[in-house]
Amino acid sequence: MLETLVLQPTPFCNIACTYCYLPSRDDRRTMSPQTLDASFTRVFESGWAAPHLTVIWHAGEPLVLPVAWYENAFAIVERLRPPELRVRHSIQTNGMLLTEAWCAFLRRHDVGIGVSLDGPRALHDAHRVARNGAGTFDRTMAGIRLLQAHEVPFHVITVLSRDSLDDPEGLVAFYLREGIDQVCFNVEESEGDHVSGLFGAPDLRQRFTRFLDRFWRCARESGRFRYIREIDGMLPRILRPEEATLRNEQVVPFGMLTIGCTGDVATFSPELLGLRNATYGDFVIGNVHTHSLAEMQEGAVLQAMARDIGAGVALCHEECAYFSVCGGGAPVNKLTENGRFASTRTRFCELTQMVPTDLILDAVERMERADLPAAAGVG
Ligand code: SF4
């Protein structure tokens, strides 16, 4: 079942972060109304969309397109949407182009917003720079203040660098000062052409464990954080009833679908669209203008990826103690880190699955030792 649809309205991005892996960030093409129409027609006619479908507008900077473009896009979705199916839109942005008009639009359509913000000015401006090399902190914060003034709920995604990893207290203090209470962390990765020095560091797992442990404790003490993805996203997976199955949409064909601005389609990890590989080419399984999803399912590239990703999941099932909360990881990271889908452990899964699980289980154990009710205050 298709739960998440990622759409790339344009590959173009207005800035040039030093860790960006997107190969087409100078490409100014935009998705046409015909491609939008064909995309949602293909998805809805397939009958594979979940009753609550999340549509994420991502890749490049989505807000380089005007509000009117999204008004039209959302109207197309509404026109084609089967009545029993709910769609929730969500946008990942650098926040620099937010305006009053954007805030009104976001509120009107109840759009979920993620803003990329790497922390205080020095941390943020070290990597998140404009094309002339100048830092983007002031404009991103201006966007965040607009969201706050218009009471548009949002979370931030912070890419952790060497410096921020060593200062969780500083990050907590910064978010509290700025009224930010929903946070997600990514550690700077190697992806596409970008090679991260930090990701290969031998002590990264220990450092990230220290970081997340301290951040979580300080955030709890403050009592003012509503959501830390690494903890609050993992808790329901760890504490779920035994009979509840875990679904990893990245390892299921058509669990996630990514559609580029010309209508090219990829599935599994969204980051695959835009990469190239000797075995799977450009990972494109079809185009919405020429193929139905059912036809894409029969294609050779999809079949090869499904076979190899499935083999990787089977290996994970056999070998990994974290399988019950992870479900076999992120195929793109297996491919970029291990060179093949049919593999198991990655640095990415250590950081996103193993470290949070260990910290939560430690906290549960401490509570049990203290004889506190398990439901009280894990977060
Ligand atoms: S944590 Fe890593 S090795 Fe374990 S199941 Fe997930 S992807 Fe596989």
Tab-separated table of C-alpha atoms and ligand atoms in Angstrom:
chain	number	residue	atom	x	y	z
A	1	MET	CA	0.000	0.000	0.000
A	2	LEU	CA	1.291	3.433	-0.964
A	3	GLU	CA	1.538	5.625	2.125
A	4	THR	CA	3.936	8.360	1.061
A	5	LEU	CA	4.186	10.154	-2.241
A	6	VAL	CA	7.198	12.430	-2.692
A	7	LEU	CA	6.904	14.990	-5.477
A	8	GLN	CA	9.755	17.069	-6.835
A	9	PRO	CA	8.110	20.238	-8.191
A	10	THR	CA	11.518	21.520	-9.300
A	11	PRO	CA	15.089	20.291	-8.873
A	12	PHE	CA	16.212	23.919	-8.473
A	13	CYS	CA	17.445	25.190	-5.109
A	14	ASN	CA	18.071	28.844	-4.279
A	15	ILE	CA	21.067	28.056	-2.049
A	16	ALA	CA	24.141	25.813	-2.158
A	17	CYS	CA	24.712	23.958	1.129
A	18	THR	CA	28.170	22.474	1.360
A	19	TYR	CA	26.783	19.013	2.179
A	20	CYS	CA	24.119	18.965	-0.562
A	21	TYR	CA	24.106	15.760	-2.630
A	22	LEU	CA	21.438	16.809	-5.155
A	23	PRO	CA	23.058	16.691	-8.596
A	24	SER	CA	20.452	18.906	-10.322
A	25	ARG	CA	20.111	21.802	-7.938
A	26	ASP	CA	20.800	24.305	-10.786
A	27	ASP	CA	18.068	22.844	-12.989
A	28	ARG	CA	15.198	25.352	-13.214
A	29	ARG	CA	12.607	23.079	-14.818
A	30	THR	CA	9.269	22.849	-13.012
A	31	MET	CA	6.606	20.185	-12.978
A	32	SER	CA	3.890	21.017	-15.528
A	33	PRO	CA	0.148	20.862	-14.770
A	34	GLN	CA	-0.026	17.905	-17.193
A	35	THR	CA	2.615	16.019	-15.178
A	36	LEU	CA	0.836	16.836	-11.928
A	37	ASP	CA	-2.428	15.587	-13.378
A	38	ALA	CA	-0.835	12.414	-14.753
A	39	SER	CA	0.958	11.749	-11.433
A	40	PHE	CA	-2.188	11.824	-9.320
A	41	THR	CA	-4.245	10.058	-11.978
A	42	ARG	CA	-1.733	7.178	-11.964
A	43	VAL	CA	-1.644	7.011	-8.184
A	44	PHE	CA	-5.391	7.160	-7.628
A	45	GLU	CA	-6.361	4.833	-10.504
A	46	SER	CA	-3.969	2.172	-9.153
A	47	GLY	CA	-6.099	1.672	-6.047
A	48	TRP	CA	-2.838	1.237	-4.118
A	49	ALA	CA	-2.939	4.507	-2.167
A	50	ALA	CA	-3.473	4.222	1.582
A	51	PRO	CA	-6.662	5.778	3.031
A	52	HIS	CA	-4.436	8.508	4.513
A	53	LEU	CA	-1.882	9.434	1.880
A	54	THR	CA	0.967	11.794	2.770
A	55	VAL	CA	2.198	13.961	-0.108
A	56	ILE	CA	5.637	15.481	0.498
A	57	TRP	CA	6.779	18.340	-1.743
A	58	HIS	CA	10.538	18.060	-1.643
A	59	ALA	CA	13.814	18.372	-3.515
A	60	GLY	CA	15.343	21.433	-4.712
A	61	GLU	CA	13.688	24.191	-2.678
A	62	PRO	CA	9.900	23.784	-3.090
A	63	LEU	CA	9.142	27.416	-2.205
A	64	VAL	CA	11.001	28.801	-5.244
A	65	LEU	CA	7.673	28.140	-6.970
A	66	PRO	CA	4.952	30.685	-6.145
A	67	VAL	CA	1.927	30.139	-3.915
A	68	ALA	CA	-0.273	30.190	-7.039
A	69	TRP	CA	1.563	27.128	-8.396
A	70	TYR	CA	0.671	25.167	-5.262
A	71	GLU	CA	-2.909	26.473	-5.227
A	72	ASN	CA	-3.267	24.973	-8.690
A	73	ALA	CA	-1.472	21.751	-7.737
A	74	PHE	CA	-3.636	21.220	-4.642
A	75	ALA	CA	-6.761	21.907	-6.732
A	76	ILE	CA	-5.673	19.183	-9.183
A	77	VAL	CA	-5.248	16.747	-6.289
A	78	GLU	CA	-8.702	17.634	-4.938
A	79	ARG	CA	-10.294	17.204	-8.344
A	80	LEU	CA	-8.792	13.724	-8.818
A	81	ARG	CA	-8.898	12.461	-5.226
A	82	PRO	CA	-11.312	9.574	-4.579
A	83	PRO	CA	-13.741	10.838	-1.908
A	84	GLU	CA	-12.857	8.145	0.624
A	85	LEU	CA	-9.141	8.961	0.506
A	86	ARG	CA	-7.556	11.668	2.678
A	87	VAL	CA	-4.445	13.569	1.549
A	88	ARG	CA	-2.151	15.476	3.897
A	89	HIS	CA	0.389	17.764	2.243
A	90	SER	CA	3.770	18.470	3.704
A	91	ILE	CA	6.649	20.709	2.566
A	92	GLN	CA	10.334	20.552	3.463
A	93	THR	CA	11.922	23.988	3.041
A	94	ASN	CA	14.916	26.122	3.940
A	95	GLY	CA	12.383	28.731	5.115
A	96	MET	CA	14.081	31.656	3.394
A	97	LEU	CA	11.251	32.426	0.973
A	98	LEU	CA	8.389	32.281	3.469
A	99	THR	CA	6.045	35.274	3.339
A	100	GLU	CA	2.729	36.283	4.864
A	101	ALA	CA	1.005	34.851	1.783
A	102	TRP	CA	2.786	31.533	2.253
A	103	CYS	CA	1.768	31.377	5.906
A	104	ALA	CA	-1.880	32.010	5.001
A	105	PHE	CA	-1.693	29.242	2.370
A	106	LEU	CA	-0.054	26.786	4.766
A	107	ARG	CA	-2.706	27.414	7.399
A	108	ARG	CA	-5.545	27.246	4.922
A	109	HIS	CA	-4.461	23.811	3.704
A	110	ASP	CA	-3.094	22.526	7.030
A	111	VAL	CA	0.258	21.780	5.392
A	112	GLY	CA	2.931	20.103	7.534
A	113	ILE	CA	6.152	22.151	7.468
A	114	GLY	CA	9.726	21.090	8.087
A	115	VAL	CA	12.375	23.830	8.133
A	116	SER	CA	16.058	23.033	7.672
A	117	LEU	CA	17.936	24.807	10.460
A	118	ASP	CA	21.311	23.610	11.721
A	119	GLY	CA	21.290	25.485	15.041
A	120	PRO	CA	22.662	28.880	16.084
A	121	ARG	CA	24.194	31.209	13.493
A	122	ALA	CA	27.749	29.841	13.593
A	123	LEU	CA	26.653	26.214	13.176
A	124	HIS	CA	24.025	26.993	10.556
A	125	ASP	CA	26.149	29.339	8.469
A	126	ALA	CA	29.105	26.939	8.447
A	127	HIS	CA	27.301	24.800	5.837
A	128	ARG	CA	23.971	26.342	4.830
A	129	VAL	CA	25.193	29.035	2.474
A	130	ALA	CA	23.846	31.030	-0.461
A	131	ARG	CA	25.398	30.751	-3.907
A	132	ASN	CA	27.707	33.678	-3.053
A	133	GLY	CA	28.927	31.831	0.048
A	134	ALA	CA	27.080	34.048	2.557
A	135	GLY	CA	25.307	32.405	5.487
A	136	THR	CA	21.527	31.932	5.330
A	137	PHE	CA	20.775	32.003	9.073
A	138	ASP	CA	19.056	35.403	9.158
A	139	ARG	CA	16.658	34.615	6.328
A	140	THR	CA	15.808	31.169	7.677
A	141	MET	CA	15.126	32.625	11.130
A	142	ALA	CA	12.997	35.377	9.563
A	143	GLY	CA	10.925	32.603	7.956
A	144	ILE	CA	10.612	30.770	11.274
A	145	ARG	CA	9.460	33.949	13.003
A	146	LEU	CA	6.793	34.425	10.349
A	147	LEU	CA	5.560	30.863	10.914
A	148	GLN	CA	5.446	31.517	14.645
A	149	ALA	CA	3.666	34.857	14.231
A	150	HIS	CA	1.006	33.164	12.084
A	151	GLU	CA	0.797	30.143	14.387
A	152	VAL	CA	1.747	27.691	11.644
A	153	PRO	CA	2.997	24.505	13.364
A	154	PHE	CA	6.405	23.346	12.127
A	155	HIS	CA	9.374	21.185	13.046
A	156	VAL	CA	13.023	21.763	12.252
A	157	ILE	CA	15.472	19.306	10.735
A	158	THR	CA	19.006	19.860	11.951
A	159	VAL	CA	21.988	18.331	10.193
A	160	LEU	CA	24.567	17.587	12.860
A	161	SER	CA	28.183	18.469	12.196
A	162	ARG	CA	31.280	17.777	14.301
A	163	ASP	CA	30.720	20.954	16.329
A	164	SER	CA	27.014	20.529	17.017
A	165	LEU	CA	27.520	16.871	17.999
A	166	ASP	CA	29.716	18.062	20.856
A	167	ASP	CA	27.270	20.666	22.138
A	168	PRO	CA	23.788	19.215	22.779
A	169	GLU	CA	23.254	21.644	25.681
A	170	GLY	CA	23.942	24.588	23.371
A	171	LEU	CA	21.410	23.292	20.846
A	172	VAL	CA	18.743	22.775	23.533
A	173	ALA	CA	19.326	26.330	24.805
A	174	PHE	CA	19.085	27.719	21.264
A	175	TYR	CA	15.807	25.943	20.448
A	176	LEU	CA	14.295	27.041	23.768
A	177	ARG	CA	15.358	30.637	23.162
A	178	GLU	CA	13.763	30.579	19.700
A	179	GLY	CA	10.544	28.838	20.760
A	180	ILE	CA	11.298	25.716	18.684
A	181	ASP	CA	9.851	22.578	20.263
A	182	GLN	CA	9.796	19.921	17.522
A	183	VAL	CA	13.154	18.719	16.238
A	184	CYS	CA	14.625	16.036	13.990
A	185	PHE	CA	18.311	15.256	13.561
A	186	ASN	CA	20.287	13.981	10.591
A	187	VAL	CA	24.004	13.336	10.778
A	188	GLU	CA	25.776	14.658	7.708
A	189	GLU	CA	25.948	11.670	5.358
A	190	SER	CA	27.797	10.584	2.260
A	191	GLU	CA	25.268	10.489	-0.547
A	192	GLY	CA	25.593	10.917	-4.298
A	193	ASP	CA	28.707	12.998	-4.955
A	194	HIS	CA	28.957	14.322	-1.425
A	195	VAL	CA	31.463	12.578	0.849
A	196	SER	CA	31.056	13.306	4.543
A	197	GLY	CA	34.203	13.286	6.676
A	198	LEU	CA	32.111	12.938	9.827
A	199	PHE	CA	30.151	9.891	8.664
A	200	GLY	CA	33.299	7.795	8.389
A	201	ALA	CA	34.678	8.744	11.826
A	202	PRO	CA	35.292	5.565	13.860
A	203	ASP	CA	33.840	7.013	17.079
A	204	LEU	CA	30.709	8.514	15.483
A	205	ARG	CA	28.310	6.029	17.086
A	206	GLN	CA	29.658	6.819	20.569
A	207	ARG	CA	29.563	10.541	19.919
A	208	PHE	CA	26.018	10.441	18.595
A	209	THR	CA	24.939	8.306	21.566
A	210	ARG	CA	26.403	10.892	23.946
A	211	PHE	CA	24.753	13.686	21.977
A	212	LEU	CA	21.275	12.165	21.878
A	213	ASP	CA	21.400	11.034	25.493
A	214	ARG	CA	22.354	14.520	26.697
A	215	PHE	CA	19.940	16.269	24.353
A	216	TRP	CA	17.041	14.064	25.474
A	217	ARG	CA	17.832	14.567	29.191
A	218	CYS	CA	18.158	18.351	28.851
A	219	ALA	CA	14.996	18.544	26.732
A	220	ARG	CA	13.080	16.505	29.322
A	221	GLU	CA	14.336	18.689	32.157
A	222	SER	CA	13.123	21.782	30.304
A	223	GLY	CA	9.654	20.252	29.880
A	224	ARG	CA	9.222	22.328	26.740
A	225	PHE	CA	9.912	19.986	23.848
A	226	ARG	CA	6.922	18.372	22.228
A	227	TYR	CA	8.716	16.097	19.773
A	228	ILE	CA	12.215	14.732	19.253
A	229	ARG	CA	11.894	12.490	16.198
A	230	GLU	CA	14.755	10.164	17.132
A	231	ILE	CA	13.036	9.355	20.442
A	232	ASP	CA	9.336	10.016	19.907
A	233	GLY	CA	9.337	8.418	16.473
A	234	MET	CA	10.994	5.275	17.838
A	235	LEU	CA	8.983	4.887	21.063
A	236	PRO	CA	5.780	3.541	19.471
A	237	ARG	CA	7.798	1.032	17.482
A	238	ILE	CA	9.530	-0.291	20.593
A	239	LEU	CA	6.540	-0.209	22.925
A	240	ARG	CA	3.961	-1.511	20.426
A	241	PRO	CA	1.827	-4.562	21.234
A	242	GLU	CA	3.530	-7.807	20.267
A	243	GLU	CA	0.924	-8.620	17.598
A	244	ALA	CA	1.251	-5.213	15.860
A	245	THR	CA	3.340	-5.621	12.722
A	246	LEU	CA	5.971	-3.088	11.755
A	247	ARG	CA	5.892	-1.652	8.275
A	248	ASN	CA	9.022	-0.290	6.663
A	249	GLU	CA	7.644	1.489	3.599
A	250	GLN	CA	11.132	1.956	2.109
A	251	VAL	CA	11.625	-1.776	1.486
A	252	VAL	CA	8.225	-2.475	-0.084
A	253	PRO	CA	7.735	-1.786	-3.820
A	254	PHE	CA	5.320	1.172	-4.069
A	255	GLY	CA	5.325	1.685	-0.292
A	256	MET	CA	6.821	5.074	-1.132
A	257	LEU	CA	6.792	6.653	-4.546
A	258	THR	CA	8.918	9.536	-5.768
A	259	ILE	CA	7.962	11.482	-8.878
A	260	GLY	CA	10.408	13.919	-10.459
A	261	CYS	CA	9.456	17.115	-12.290
A	262	THR	CA	9.286	15.404	-15.709
A	263	GLY	CA	7.162	12.525	-14.421
A	264	ASP	CA	9.931	9.969	-13.900
A	265	VAL	CA	9.069	7.586	-11.091
A	266	ALA	CA	11.193	5.795	-8.501
A	267	THR	CA	10.191	3.731	-5.510
A	268	PHE	CA	11.856	2.502	-2.289
A	269	SER	CA	14.113	5.248	-0.812
A	270	PRO	CA	13.209	8.675	-2.272
A	271	GLU	CA	16.875	9.693	-2.494
A	272	LEU	CA	17.387	7.091	-5.245
A	273	LEU	CA	15.780	9.360	-7.847
A	274	GLY	CA	18.684	11.411	-9.176
A	275	LEU	CA	21.410	8.835	-8.438
A	276	ARG	CA	23.002	6.451	-10.952
A	277	ASN	CA	24.298	2.931	-10.587
A	278	ALA	CA	25.837	0.321	-12.898
A	279	THR	CA	23.209	-2.333	-12.059
A	280	TYR	CA	20.000	-0.303	-11.802
A	281	GLY	CA	20.812	2.676	-14.077
A	282	ASP	CA	18.990	5.797	-12.896
A	283	PHE	CA	16.532	3.838	-10.674
A	284	VAL	CA	13.627	5.116	-12.789
A	285	ILE	CA	10.875	2.489	-13.049
A	286	GLY	CA	8.681	4.383	-15.523
A	287	ASN	CA	7.117	7.730	-16.317
A	288	VAL	CA	3.597	8.821	-15.414
A	289	HIS	CA	2.985	9.998	-18.989
A	290	THR	CA	3.619	6.560	-20.460
A	291	HIS	CA	3.133	3.900	-17.759
A	292	SER	CA	0.527	2.928	-15.196
A	293	LEU	CA	1.857	1.843	-11.798
A	294	ALA	CA	0.821	-1.736	-12.630
A	295	GLU	CA	2.982	-1.599	-15.792
A	296	MET	CA	5.891	-0.156	-13.798
A	297	GLN	CA	5.603	-3.077	-11.407
A	298	GLU	CA	6.434	-5.489	-14.244
A	299	GLY	CA	9.550	-3.572	-15.361
A	300	ALA	CA	13.040	-5.096	-15.199
A	301	VAL	CA	14.560	-2.356	-12.991
A	302	LEU	CA	11.802	-2.622	-10.414
A	303	GLN	CA	12.017	-6.414	-10.393
A	304	ALA	CA	15.805	-6.365	-9.924
A	305	MET	CA	15.618	-3.824	-7.113
A	306	ALA	CA	12.756	-5.648	-5.376
A	307	ARG	CA	14.719	-8.922	-5.515
A	308	ASP	CA	17.932	-7.403	-4.114
A	309	ILE	CA	16.257	-5.202	-1.496
A	310	GLY	CA	14.202	-8.219	-0.397
A	311	ALA	CA	17.409	-10.249	-0.045
A	312	GLY	CA	18.840	-7.479	2.150
A	313	VAL	CA	15.745	-7.486	4.353
A	314	ALA	CA	15.968	-11.285	4.687
A	315	LEU	CA	19.609	-10.957	5.801
A	316	CYS	CA	18.631	-8.281	8.318
A	317	HIS	CA	15.889	-10.565	9.648
A	318	GLU	CA	18.400	-13.370	10.141
A	319	GLU	CA	21.235	-11.375	11.621
A	320	CYS	CA	20.081	-8.233	13.353
A	321	ALA	CA	18.768	-7.888	16.884
A	322	TYR	CA	17.110	-4.588	15.922
A	323	PHE	CA	15.039	-6.001	13.075
A	324	SER	CA	11.765	-5.874	15.037
A	325	VAL	CA	11.977	-2.064	15.304
A	326	CYS	CA	13.730	-1.363	11.998
A	327	GLY	CA	12.269	-3.746	9.440
A	328	GLY	CA	15.341	-3.816	7.232
A	329	GLY	CA	16.598	-0.258	6.982
A	330	ALA	CA	16.950	2.243	4.163
A	331	PRO	CA	17.931	0.704	0.793
A	332	VAL	CA	19.687	3.875	-0.395
A	333	ASN	CA	22.053	3.744	2.564
A	334	LYS	CA	22.789	0.048	2.055
A	335	LEU	CA	23.662	0.790	-1.549
A	336	THR	CA	25.768	3.897	-0.907
A	337	GLU	CA	27.559	2.535	2.160
A	338	ASN	CA	27.860	-1.189	1.371
A	339	GLY	CA	27.731	-1.052	-2.434
A	340	ARG	CA	24.683	-3.374	-2.616
A	341	PHE	CA	21.075	-3.600	-1.540
A	342	ALA	CA	21.508	-7.216	-0.459
A	343	SER	CA	23.372	-6.309	2.706
A	344	THR	CA	22.677	-5.398	6.301
A	345	ARG	CA	24.293	-3.012	8.723
A	346	THR	CA	25.134	0.555	7.804
A	347	ARG	CA	26.379	3.590	9.642
A	348	PHE	CA	22.980	5.126	8.960
A	349	CYS	CA	21.132	2.290	10.690
A	350	GLU	CA	23.477	2.482	13.681
A	351	LEU	CA	22.539	6.137	14.137
A	352	THR	CA	18.846	6.057	13.299
A	353	GLN	CA	17.845	2.653	14.688
A	354	MET	CA	20.403	1.215	17.075
A	355	VAL	CA	21.381	4.285	19.094
A	356	PRO	CA	17.798	5.509	19.772
A	357	THR	CA	16.619	1.952	20.577
A	358	ASP	CA	19.470	1.409	23.043
A	359	LEU	CA	18.823	4.746	24.764
A	360	ILE	CA	15.095	4.077	25.107
A	361	LEU	CA	15.630	0.528	26.392
A	362	ASP	CA	18.155	1.873	28.924
A	363	ALA	CA	15.590	4.440	30.081
A	364	VAL	CA	12.887	1.771	30.401
A	365	GLU	CA	15.269	-0.410	32.387
A	366	ARG	CA	16.129	2.464	34.714
A	367	MET	CA	12.426	3.124	35.273
A	368	GLU	CA	11.766	-0.530	35.975
A	369	ARG	CA	14.608	-0.564	38.481
A	370	ALA	CA	13.082	2.502	40.110
A	371	ASP	CA	9.699	0.692	39.982
A	372	LEU	CA	7.975	3.484	38.064
A	373	PRO	CA	5.058	2.831	35.727
A	374	ALA	CA	6.508	2.187	32.263
A	375	ALA	CA	4.175	4.640	30.565
A	376	ALA	CA	5.168	7.603	32.715
A	377	GLY	CA	7.785	9.927	31.373
A	378	VAL	CA	9.807	7.740	29.002
A	379	GLY	CA	9.765	10.696	26.669
B	1	SF4	S1	19.282	-1.879	12.076
B	1	SF4	FE1	20.488	-2.122	10.174
B	1	SF4	S2	21.150	-4.259	10.161
B	1	SF4	FE2	19.452	-4.044	11.636
B	1	SF4	S3	17.542	-4.524	10.546
B	1	SF4	FE3	17.883	-2.316	10.381
B	1	SF4	S4	19.061	-2.031	8.471
B	1	SF4	FE4	19.217	-4.181	9.015
